[in-house]
Amino acid sequence: MSQVLQCADRSLDLSHPQVMGILNVTPDSFSDGGLFVSVDTALQRARRMVAEGAAIIDVGGESTRPGATAVSQQEELDRVLPVIEAIARELPVIVSVDTSKAQVMREAVALGAGLINDVCALREPGALQAASDAGVPVCLMHMVGDPRSMQEDPHYVDVVDDIKLFLRGRIHACEEAGIPASRLLIDPGFGFGKRVTHNLLIMQRLREFLSLGSPLLIGVSRKSTIGAVLDRAADERLAGSLALAALACQQGAHIIRAHDVAASVDVVKMCHAVRTAS
Ligand code: PT1
């Protein structure tokens, strides 16, 4: 596995764990209750996350949390493109586009996105070809079903083995479509079609995913499994999120997707110092 991932014109050093800051550009995720997200507000959030040490900003225009409703392609384009363009122009950071739609991938990369983060692992129509043409790295995430239905009755024989089998199949599909394995990242999809115990087992056995040979990304930040274990509301899950980030880094995760960038950067630095001490 190479230590540096080329993301369009920017390089991502994976010799130590990195933090991917979450930038949701959905109207409900901005507090003013408006119907659209101003590019300025989004840019301010991105500036702060970069100052706090984020190596990647993940821009998403469609919520994928359990039960979320879908948005149209045009709506998603309108939300994410101006923000991606502004961040890529102004900030020395890799911009990631969190999308499953082929056309959004194409236009986002044309405007400066250096990474495609797809919770559907390029299973939507045209997505394999779009990602292949775009030429940037892709994060393949595991999810059974879609965000609307994924929590209905998740079932696994062995959650880790089943996820690995799925990811192996998607890596193969990518290679067939002309996306080399050296351009792929993998993500077990914490919180996507999994019960609390499934998510806990993913964390307990996270190191097993490294055998797939790709850099490992994981997103646990503020998710409901933490709420279930700690009996905490979403805005009280920082310590739980950081505990899981530390467990992920200790097992060799390469990228932590997080809302709370400053705290997460301290966690990954501390874990890396312990792991590499000699
Ligand atoms: C993730 C991820 C993502 N998570 C990647 N992309 C979300 N690569 C969006 C809950 O249980 O883990 N990896 N993009 C957000 N999704 C969720 C899922 C948010 C579950 C909340 C929950 O609370």
Coordinates of C-alpha atoms and ligand atoms in Angstrom, one line a residue:
M1 CA 0.0 0.0 0.0
S2 CA 1.5 3.4 -1.0
Q3 CA 1.9 6.0 1.7
V4 CA 0.8 8.9 -0.5
L5 CA -2.5 9.0 -2.3
Q6 CA -2.6 11.4 -5.3
C7 CA -5.9 13.3 -5.2
A8 CA -6.0 15.2 -8.4
D9 CA -3.4 18.0 -7.9
R10 CA -3.0 17.4 -4.2
S11 CA -1.2 14.7 -2.2
L12 CA -2.6 12.9 0.8
D13 CA 0.0 11.5 3.2
L14 CA -1.2 8.3 4.7
S15 CA 1.9 7.5 6.7
H16 CA 0.0 8.8 9.7
P17 CA -3.8 8.9 10.3
Q18 CA -5.6 11.9 8.9
V19 CA -8.9 13.6 9.8
M20 CA -11.6 14.2 7.2
G21 CA -13.9 17.1 8.3
I22 CA -17.6 16.8 7.6
L23 CA -19.3 19.6 5.8
N24 CA -22.9 18.9 5.2
V25 CA -24.5 21.3 2.8
T26 CA -28.1 20.3 3.5
P27 CA -30.5 23.0 4.6
D28 CA -31.3 21.2 7.9
S29 CA -27.7 21.1 8.9
F30 CA -27.3 24.8 9.0
S31 CA -28.8 26.5 12.0
D32 CA -30.5 29.5 10.5
G33 CA -33.3 27.4 9.2
G34 CA -33.0 28.9 5.7
L35 CA -33.9 27.0 2.5
F36 CA -30.4 27.2 1.1
V37 CA -26.9 27.1 2.4
S38 CA -24.8 30.1 1.7
V39 CA -21.4 29.4 0.2
D40 CA -19.9 31.9 2.6
T41 CA -21.1 30.0 5.7
A42 CA -19.9 26.8 4.3
L43 CA -16.5 28.3 3.4
Q44 CA -16.1 29.7 6.9
R45 CA -16.7 26.2 8.3
A46 CA -14.2 24.7 5.9
R47 CA -11.6 27.4 6.8
R48 CA -12.0 26.5 10.5
M49 CA -11.6 22.8 9.9
V50 CA -8.5 23.3 7.8
A51 CA -7.0 25.5 10.6
E52 CA -7.8 22.7 13.0
G53 CA -5.9 20.2 11.0
A54 CA -8.3 18.5 8.6
A55 CA -6.5 17.1 5.6
I56 CA -9.8 16.5 3.7
I57 CA -13.1 18.3 3.7
D58 CA -16.0 16.0 2.8
V59 CA -18.8 18.0 1.2
G60 CA -22.2 16.3 1.1
G61 CA -25.5 17.6 -0.3
E62 CA -27.7 14.6 0.5
S63 CA -28.1 13.2 4.0
T64 CA -27.5 9.5 4.2
R65 CA -28.3 9.0 7.9
P66 CA -31.0 6.4 8.7
G67 CA -34.4 7.3 7.2
A68 CA -33.2 10.4 5.4
T69 CA -35.1 11.3 2.2
A70 CA -33.5 11.4 -1.2
V71 CA -32.8 14.7 -3.1
S72 CA -32.9 15.2 -6.8
Q73 CA -29.7 15.4 -8.9
Q74 CA -30.2 19.1 -9.7
E75 CA -30.8 19.9 -6.0
E76 CA -27.6 18.1 -5.0
L77 CA -25.6 19.8 -7.8
D78 CA -26.9 23.2 -6.7
R79 CA -25.9 22.6 -3.1
V80 CA -22.4 21.1 -3.5
L81 CA -20.8 22.5 -6.6
P82 CA -20.4 26.2 -5.5
V83 CA -19.0 25.0 -2.1
I84 CA -16.6 22.6 -3.7
E85 CA -15.3 25.1 -6.1
A86 CA -14.9 27.8 -3.5
I87 CA -13.0 25.5 -1.1
A88 CA -10.8 24.0 -3.8
R89 CA -9.9 27.5 -5.0
E90 CA -9.1 29.0 -1.6
L91 CA -7.9 26.3 0.8
P92 CA -4.9 24.0 0.7
V93 CA -7.0 20.9 1.4
I94 CA -8.4 17.9 -0.4
V95 CA -12.0 18.3 -1.2
S96 CA -14.1 15.1 -1.1
V97 CA -17.5 14.9 -2.6
D98 CA -19.9 12.7 -0.6
T99 CA -22.3 11.4 -3.4
S100 CA -23.6 8.3 -5.1
K101 CA -24.7 10.1 -8.3
A102 CA -22.6 9.8 -11.4
Q103 CA -23.2 13.3 -12.7
V104 CA -22.4 14.9 -9.3
M105 CA -19.1 13.0 -9.3
R106 CA -18.2 14.2 -12.7
E107 CA -19.1 17.9 -12.1
A108 CA -17.6 18.0 -8.6
V109 CA -14.2 16.6 -9.8
A110 CA -14.3 19.1 -12.8
L111 CA -14.6 21.9 -10.2
G112 CA -11.7 20.7 -8.0
A113 CA -12.8 17.7 -5.9
G114 CA -9.9 15.3 -5.4
L115 CA -11.7 12.4 -3.9
I116 CA -15.1 10.6 -4.4
N117 CA -16.7 9.3 -1.2
D118 CA -19.6 7.0 -2.2
V119 CA -21.7 5.3 0.5
C120 CA -23.1 3.1 -2.3
A121 CA -19.6 2.0 -3.4
L122 CA -20.3 2.9 -7.1
R123 CA -23.4 0.7 -7.4
E124 CA -25.7 3.5 -8.8
P125 CA -26.1 3.7 -12.6
G126 CA -23.1 5.2 -14.4
A127 CA -21.1 5.7 -11.2
L128 CA -18.4 3.2 -12.0
Q129 CA -17.8 4.8 -15.3
A130 CA -17.9 8.4 -13.9
A131 CA -15.4 7.5 -11.2
S132 CA -13.2 5.8 -13.7
D133 CA -13.2 8.8 -16.0
A134 CA -12.7 11.2 -13.1
G135 CA -9.4 9.6 -12.3
V136 CA -9.4 10.5 -8.6
P137 CA -9.4 8.1 -5.6
V138 CA -12.7 6.6 -4.5
C139 CA -13.8 5.5 -1.0
L140 CA -16.0 2.4 -1.3
M141 CA -18.3 2.1 1.7
H142 CA -20.3 -1.0 2.8
M143 CA -24.1 -0.6 3.1
V144 CA -26.9 -3.1 2.7
G145 CA -29.8 -1.6 0.9
D146 CA -30.2 2.2 0.9
P147 CA -30.5 4.8 3.7
R148 CA -34.3 4.7 3.5
S149 CA -34.5 0.9 4.2
M150 CA -31.1 -0.1 5.6
Q151 CA -32.1 -0.3 9.3
E152 CA -35.2 -2.4 8.7
D153 CA -33.8 -5.9 9.5
P154 CA -30.0 -6.0 9.1
H155 CA -28.7 -9.5 9.2
Y156 CA -25.2 -11.0 8.8
V157 CA -23.7 -14.4 9.1
D158 CA -20.5 -12.8 10.4
V159 CA -20.6 -9.0 10.1
V160 CA -16.9 -8.5 9.5
D161 CA -16.5 -11.3 7.0
D162 CA -19.7 -10.3 5.2
I163 CA -18.5 -6.7 4.8
K164 CA -15.1 -7.9 3.6
L165 CA -16.7 -10.1 1.0
F166 CA -18.8 -7.1 -0.2
L167 CA -15.8 -4.8 -0.4
R168 CA -13.7 -7.4 -2.2
G169 CA -16.4 -7.6 -4.8
R170 CA -16.6 -3.8 -5.2
I171 CA -12.8 -3.6 -5.5
H172 CA -13.0 -6.2 -8.3
A173 CA -15.8 -4.3 -10.0
C174 CA -13.7 -1.1 -9.9
E175 CA -10.7 -2.9 -11.4
E176 CA -12.9 -4.2 -14.2
A177 CA -14.1 -0.6 -14.8
G178 CA -10.5 0.7 -15.1
I179 CA -10.1 2.0 -11.5
P180 CA -6.9 0.5 -10.1
A181 CA -6.8 -0.8 -6.6
S182 CA -4.2 1.8 -5.8
R183 CA -6.9 4.5 -6.2
L184 CA -9.3 2.9 -3.7
L185 CA -10.1 3.4 -0.1
I186 CA -12.4 1.2 1.9
D187 CA -14.9 1.9 4.7
P188 CA -17.0 -0.7 6.7
G189 CA -19.9 1.7 6.9
F190 CA -20.4 2.1 10.6
G191 CA -24.1 2.8 11.2
F192 CA -25.3 1.8 7.7
G193 CA -27.6 -1.2 7.9
K194 CA -26.2 -2.4 11.2
R195 CA -27.5 -3.0 14.7
V196 CA -25.6 -1.7 17.7
T197 CA -23.8 -5.0 18.2
H198 CA -22.8 -5.1 14.5
N199 CA -21.2 -1.7 14.9
L200 CA -19.4 -2.6 18.1
L201 CA -18.0 -5.8 16.4
I202 CA -16.8 -3.7 13.5
M203 CA -14.9 -1.6 16.0
Q204 CA -13.6 -4.6 17.9
R205 CA -12.3 -6.2 14.8
L206 CA -11.5 -3.2 12.6
R207 CA -7.9 -4.3 11.9
E208 CA -9.2 -7.3 9.9
F209 CA -10.2 -4.9 7.1
L210 CA -6.6 -4.0 6.5
S211 CA -6.1 -7.4 4.9
L212 CA -8.0 -6.1 1.8
G213 CA -4.9 -4.0 1.1
S214 CA -6.5 -0.6 0.8
P215 CA -6.3 2.4 3.1
L216 CA -9.1 2.3 5.7
L217 CA -11.5 5.2 6.4
I218 CA -14.1 5.2 9.1
G219 CA -16.9 7.5 10.2
V220 CA -18.3 7.1 13.7
S221 CA -18.8 10.8 14.7
R222 CA -21.9 11.4 16.8
K223 CA -23.7 8.3 15.5
S224 CA -26.6 6.6 17.1
T225 CA -24.7 3.5 18.3
I226 CA -22.8 5.9 20.6
G227 CA -26.1 7.3 21.8
A228 CA -27.4 3.8 22.4
V229 CA -24.3 2.7 24.5
L230 CA -24.0 5.9 26.5
D231 CA -27.6 7.1 26.5
R232 CA -26.6 10.4 25.1
A233 CA -28.2 12.8 22.6
A234 CA -26.4 13.7 19.4
D235 CA -24.8 16.8 20.8
E236 CA -23.4 14.9 23.8
R237 CA -21.4 12.2 22.0
L238 CA -18.0 13.9 21.6
A239 CA -16.2 11.7 24.2
G240 CA -17.8 8.5 22.7
S241 CA -16.8 9.6 19.2
L242 CA -13.3 10.3 20.3
A243 CA -13.0 6.9 22.1
L244 CA -14.0 5.1 18.9
A245 CA -11.6 7.3 16.8
A246 CA -8.8 6.2 19.2
L247 CA -9.7 2.5 18.9
A248 CA -9.8 2.9 15.1
C249 CA -6.3 4.6 15.0
Q250 CA -4.9 2.0 17.3
Q251 CA -5.9 -0.7 14.8
G252 CA -4.4 1.1 11.9
A253 CA -7.2 3.2 10.4
H254 CA -5.9 5.8 7.9
I255 CA -8.7 8.4 7.9
I256 CA -11.2 9.4 10.5
R257 CA -14.3 11.2 9.3
A258 CA -15.4 13.6 12.0
H259 CA -17.5 16.7 12.9
D260 CA -15.1 17.8 15.7
V261 CA -11.9 18.2 13.8
A262 CA -9.7 19.9 16.5
A263 CA -10.4 17.2 19.1
S264 CA -10.1 14.4 16.5
V265 CA -6.7 15.7 15.3
D266 CA -5.4 15.5 18.9
V267 CA -6.6 12.0 19.2
V268 CA -5.1 10.7 16.0
K269 CA -1.8 12.4 16.7
M270 CA -1.7 10.9 20.2
C271 CA -2.5 7.5 19.0
H272 CA 0.1 7.7 16.2
A273 CA 2.8 8.8 18.7
V274 CA 2.1 5.7 20.9
R275 CA 1.9 3.4 17.9
T276 CA 5.3 4.5 16.5
A277 CA 7.2 5.0 19.7
S278 CA 10.5 3.1 20.0
Ligands
PT1_1 C1 -19.3 7.1 6.8 C2 -20.3 8.1 6.4 C3 -20.2 8.8 5.2 N1 -21.3 8.5 7.3 C4 -18.3 7.5 4.7 N2 -19.2 8.4 4.3 C5 -22.2 9.4 6.9 N3 -17.3 7.1 3.8 C6 -22.1 10.0 5.7 C7 -26.5 7.2 13.0 O1 -26.6 5.9 13.3 O2 -19.4 6.5 7.9 N4 -18.4 6.8 5.9 N5 -21.1 9.7 4.8 C8 -23.4 9.7 7.8 N6 -24.2 8.6 8.0 C9 -24.8 8.3 9.2 C10 -25.1 6.9 9.4 C11 -25.1 9.2 10.2 C12 -25.7 6.6 10.7 C13 -25.6 8.9 11.4 C14 -25.9 7.6 11.7 O3 -26.7 8.1 13.8

